[in-house]
mmCIF file of C-alpha atoms in Angstrom:
data_model
loop_
_atom_site.group_PDB
_atom_site.id
_atom_site.type_symbol
_atom_site.label_atom_id
_atom_site.label_comp_id
_atom_site.label_asym_id
_atom_site.label_seq_id
_atom_site.Cartn_x
_atom_site.Cartn_y
_atom_site.Cartn_z
ATOM 1 C CA MET A 1 0.000 0.000 0.000
ATOM 2 C CA LEU A 2 2.859 2.383 0.823
ATOM 3 C CA ALA A 3 4.343 1.752 -2.626
ATOM 4 C CA THR A 4 1.008 2.576 -4.292
ATOM 5 C CA ILE A 5 0.708 5.840 -2.374
ATOM 6 C CA GLU A 6 4.304 6.696 -3.249
ATOM 7 C CA ARG A 7 3.721 6.039 -6.976
ATOM 8 C CA GLY A 8 0.598 8.218 -6.904
ATOM 9 C CA LEU A 9 2.468 11.047 -5.204
ATOM 10 C CA GLU A 10 5.294 10.702 -7.728
ATOM 11 C CA ARG A 11 2.808 11.070 -10.592
ATOM 12 C CA LEU A 12 1.290 14.094 -8.867
ATOM 13 C CA ALA A 13 4.801 15.541 -8.422
ATOM 14 C CA VAL A 14 5.398 15.274 -12.171
ATOM 15 C CA TRP A 15 2.100 17.026 -12.916
ATOM 16 C CA LEU A 16 2.850 19.822 -10.435
ATOM 17 C CA ALA A 17 6.300 20.306 -11.940
ATOM 18 C CA ALA A 18 4.707 20.465 -15.408
ATOM 19 C CA LEU A 19 2.321 23.140 -14.145
ATOM 20 C CA GLY A 20 5.321 25.055 -12.783
ATOM 21 C CA ALA A 21 7.029 24.751 -16.171
ATOM 22 C CA LEU A 22 3.878 26.042 -17.870
ATOM 23 C CA ILE A 23 3.852 29.059 -15.548
ATOM 24 C CA ILE A 24 7.475 29.766 -16.477
ATOM 25 C CA VAL A 25 6.562 29.616 -20.187
ATOM 26 C CA VAL A 26 3.705 32.063 -19.597
ATOM 27 C CA GLN A 27 6.072 34.366 -17.689
ATOM 28 C CA THR A 28 8.626 34.191 -20.502
ATOM 29 C CA VAL A 29 6.062 35.075 -23.169
ATOM 30 C CA TRP A 30 4.587 37.850 -21.049
ATOM 31 C CA ILE A 31 7.989 39.362 -20.248
ATOM 32 C CA SER A 32 8.993 39.154 -23.918
ATOM 33 C CA TYR A 33 5.758 40.923 -24.826
ATOM 34 C CA GLY A 34 6.548 43.594 -22.224
ATOM 35 C CA VAL A 35 10.042 44.149 -23.628
ATOM 36 C CA PHE A 36 8.633 44.356 -27.153
ATOM 37 C CA MET A 37 5.991 46.879 -26.090
ATOM 38 C CA ARG A 38 8.488 49.007 -24.169
ATOM 39 C CA TYR A 39 11.392 49.129 -26.630
ATOM 40 C CA VAL A 40 9.824 48.542 -30.055
ATOM 41 C CA ILE A 41 6.375 50.090 -29.768
ATOM 42 C CA GLY A 42 7.343 52.636 -27.106
ATOM 43 C CA LYS A 43 4.308 51.988 -24.873
ATOM 44 C CA PRO A 44 5.270 49.986 -21.783
ATOM 45 C CA ASP A 45 2.762 47.480 -20.446
ATOM 46 C CA GLY A 46 2.148 48.275 -16.791
ATOM 47 C CA THR A 47 0.953 44.789 -15.900
ATOM 48 C CA VAL A 48 4.035 42.747 -16.822
ATOM 49 C CA THR A 49 6.040 43.324 -13.662
ATOM 50 C CA GLU A 50 3.229 42.590 -11.227
ATOM 51 C CA ALA A 51 1.900 39.583 -13.139
ATOM 52 C CA THR A 52 5.255 37.867 -13.475
ATOM 53 C CA ALA A 53 6.151 38.651 -9.871
ATOM 54 C CA LEU A 54 2.890 37.117 -8.646
ATOM 55 C CA MET A 55 3.545 33.982 -10.710
ATOM 56 C CA LEU A 56 7.013 33.492 -9.170
ATOM 57 C CA PHE A 57 5.693 32.103 -5.884
ATOM 58 C CA PRO A 58 3.736 29.162 -7.301
ATOM 59 C CA ALA A 59 6.377 28.478 -9.957
ATOM 60 C CA ALA A 60 9.070 28.254 -7.290
ATOM 61 C CA LEU A 61 7.174 25.726 -5.170
ATOM 62 C CA LEU A 62 5.511 23.487 -7.749
ATOM 63 C CA GLY A 63 8.737 21.555 -8.347
ATOM 64 C CA LEU A 64 9.485 20.679 -4.705
ATOM 65 C CA ALA A 65 8.048 17.156 -4.738
ATOM 66 C CA PHE A 66 9.550 16.455 -8.163
ATOM 67 C CA ALA A 67 12.999 17.444 -6.871
ATOM 68 C CA LEU A 68 12.535 15.017 -3.969
ATOM 69 C CA LYS A 69 11.419 12.291 -6.390
ATOM 70 C CA GLU A 70 14.549 12.810 -8.480
ATOM 71 C CA ASP A 71 16.798 13.141 -5.392
ATOM 72 C CA ALA A 72 17.840 16.525 -6.763
ATOM 73 C CA TYR A 73 18.339 18.428 -3.528
ATOM 74 C CA PRO A 74 21.918 19.440 -2.771
ATOM 75 C CA LYS A 75 23.621 17.325 -0.157
ATOM 76 C CA VAL A 76 27.097 16.417 0.979
ATOM 77 C CA SER A 77 27.149 12.920 -0.426
ATOM 78 C CA PHE A 78 30.799 12.081 0.235
ATOM 79 C CA LEU A 79 30.041 11.942 3.959
ATOM 80 C CA ILE A 80 27.025 9.709 3.421
ATOM 81 C CA ASP A 81 28.973 7.474 1.014
ATOM 82 C CA ALA A 82 31.672 6.967 3.658
ATOM 83 C CA LEU A 83 29.130 5.447 6.054
ATOM 84 C CA GLY A 84 27.960 1.858 6.066
ATOM 85 C CA PRO A 85 24.397 0.855 5.156
ATOM 86 C CA ARG A 86 23.047 1.537 8.655
ATOM 87 C CA GLY A 87 24.667 4.971 8.773
ATOM 88 C CA GLN A 88 23.389 5.830 5.285
ATOM 89 C CA ARG A 89 19.881 4.802 6.263
ATOM 90 C CA PHE A 90 20.115 6.844 9.473
ATOM 91 C CA MET A 91 21.347 9.952 7.621
ATOM 92 C CA ASN A 92 18.664 9.532 4.970
ATOM 93 C CA ALA A 93 16.013 9.293 7.695
ATOM 94 C CA ILE A 94 17.361 12.419 9.441
ATOM 95 C CA ASN A 95 17.368 14.298 6.124
ATOM 96 C CA LEU A 96 13.770 13.284 5.400
ATOM 97 C CA MET A 97 12.685 14.182 8.957
ATOM 98 C CA LEU A 98 14.102 17.673 8.484
ATOM 99 C CA MET A 99 12.254 17.952 5.169
ATOM 100 C CA VAL A 100 9.015 16.888 6.853
ATOM 101 C CA ILE A 101 9.439 19.424 9.666
ATOM 102 C CA VAL A 102 10.287 22.317 7.348
ATOM 103 C CA GLY A 103 7.655 21.242 4.806
ATOM 104 C CA ALA A 104 4.966 21.011 7.496
ATOM 105 C CA PHE A 105 5.800 24.490 8.779
ATOM 106 C CA PHE A 106 5.614 26.041 5.321
ATOM 107 C CA SER A 107 2.534 23.971 4.396
ATOM 108 C CA ILE A 108 0.675 25.398 7.375
ATOM 109 C CA ALA A 109 1.874 28.922 6.587
ATOM 110 C CA GLY A 110 0.926 28.605 2.897
ATOM 111 C CA PHE A 111 -2.466 27.099 3.671
ATOM 112 C CA GLU A 112 -3.239 29.843 6.224
ATOM 113 C CA ALA A 113 -2.111 32.543 3.775
ATOM 114 C CA THR A 114 -4.395 31.085 1.103
ATOM 115 C CA LEU A 115 -7.378 31.007 3.475
ATOM 116 C CA ARG A 116 -6.726 34.546 4.731
ATOM 117 C CA ALA A 117 -6.382 35.891 1.180
ATOM 118 C CA TYR A 118 -9.611 34.142 0.189
ATOM 119 C CA GLU A 119 -11.559 35.315 3.242
ATOM 120 C CA SER A 120 -10.332 38.906 2.974
ATOM 121 C CA GLY A 121 -10.910 39.109 -0.764
ATOM 122 C CA THR A 122 -7.584 40.875 -1.317
ATOM 123 C CA ALA A 123 -6.487 41.416 -4.872
ATOM 124 C CA SER A 124 -3.290 42.431 -6.626
ATOM 125 C CA GLU A 125 -2.723 46.177 -6.858
ATOM 126 C CA ILE A 126 -2.665 46.670 -10.632
ATOM 127 C CA LEU A 127 -4.297 43.584 -12.151
ATOM 128 C CA LEU A 128 -6.921 43.182 -9.426
ATOM 129 C CA TRP A 129 -6.515 39.393 -9.558
ATOM 130 C CA PRO A 130 -7.525 37.599 -6.340
ATOM 131 C CA ARG A 131 -4.387 36.877 -4.316
ATOM 132 C CA TYR A 132 -5.570 33.454 -3.161
ATOM 133 C CA LEU A 133 -5.150 32.246 -6.762
ATOM 134 C CA PHE A 134 -1.405 32.760 -6.359
ATOM 135 C CA TRP A 135 -1.173 31.333 -2.836
ATOM 136 C CA ALA A 136 -3.235 28.182 -3.517
ATOM 137 C CA PRO A 137 -0.888 26.385 -5.975
ATOM 138 C CA GLY A 138 2.056 26.994 -3.641
ATOM 139 C CA ALA A 139 0.116 25.733 -0.635
ATOM 140 C CA ILE A 140 -0.972 22.614 -2.545
ATOM 141 C CA ALA A 141 2.599 22.010 -3.695
ATOM 142 C CA LEU A 142 3.891 22.348 -0.127
ATOM 143 C CA VAL A 143 1.309 19.907 1.220
ATOM 144 C CA VAL A 144 2.092 17.368 -1.536
ATOM 145 C CA PHE A 145 5.819 17.746 -0.837
ATOM 146 C CA THR A 146 5.311 17.212 2.901
ATOM 147 C CA VAL A 147 3.086 14.161 2.442
ATOM 148 C CA TYR A 148 5.542 12.728 -0.087
ATOM 149 C CA ALA A 149 8.446 13.306 2.322
ATOM 150 C CA ILE A 150 6.465 11.521 5.068
ATOM 151 C CA VAL A 151 5.826 8.548 2.759
ATOM 152 C CA ARG A 152 9.493 8.425 1.763
ATOM 153 C CA LEU A 153 10.493 8.574 5.446
ATOM 154 C CA MET A 154 8.120 5.713 6.253
ATOM 155 C CA ARG A 155 9.616 3.691 3.410
ATOM 156 C CA VAL A 156 13.169 4.317 4.658
ATOM 157 C CA LEU A 157 12.244 3.397 8.230
ATOM 158 C CA SER A 158 10.350 0.265 7.214
ATOM 159 C CA SER A 159 12.926 -1.079 4.767
ATOM 160 C CA PRO A 160 15.512 -3.548 6.090
ATOM 161 C CA VAL A 161 19.185 -2.580 6.197
ATOM 162 C CA ARG A 162 21.046 -4.411 3.461
ATOM 163 C CA LEU A 163 24.581 -5.383 4.367
ATOM 164 C CA THR A 164 27.165 -6.004 1.680
ATOM 165 C CA ALA A 165 29.693 -8.810 1.750
ATOM 166 C CA ASN A 166 32.550 -6.632 3.096
ATOM 167 C CA GLN A 167 30.508 -4.979 5.846
ATOM 168 C CA PRO A 168 29.941 -6.404 9.328
#
């Protein structure tokens, strides 16, 4: 069952990362349009800066779970490689526990920010877009990342330590 949940979260991580990539494409096109309007046409578009800035938050967070899936977070691997299987498992568990703690903190903060923006009805200053639309994808991405980190931690803790022939 844990493996099924993990596979589902991995698929969701890929879809969230694809959504983040789509946001980056939209930002690129919009910024290019803004540059064209400013320097070729001579009439700057006043919405480009705010729109692309608002899209940065969800774009930055939508790839969190995918990075965990691909083991793409920076780490000092030469220290981990120097340990035996038990030490590697322990360090991996500690790393995942830290991710869960930090992810849970930011998940709560992102979820609360989304609810507060929705309840208050706040909107962006120039575009007048509801702010909760920008908080919600980030909050969802943080929750998915945290749940995925918990599942990965459970898998590490429940898997047996494999000893090689040269290790005691």
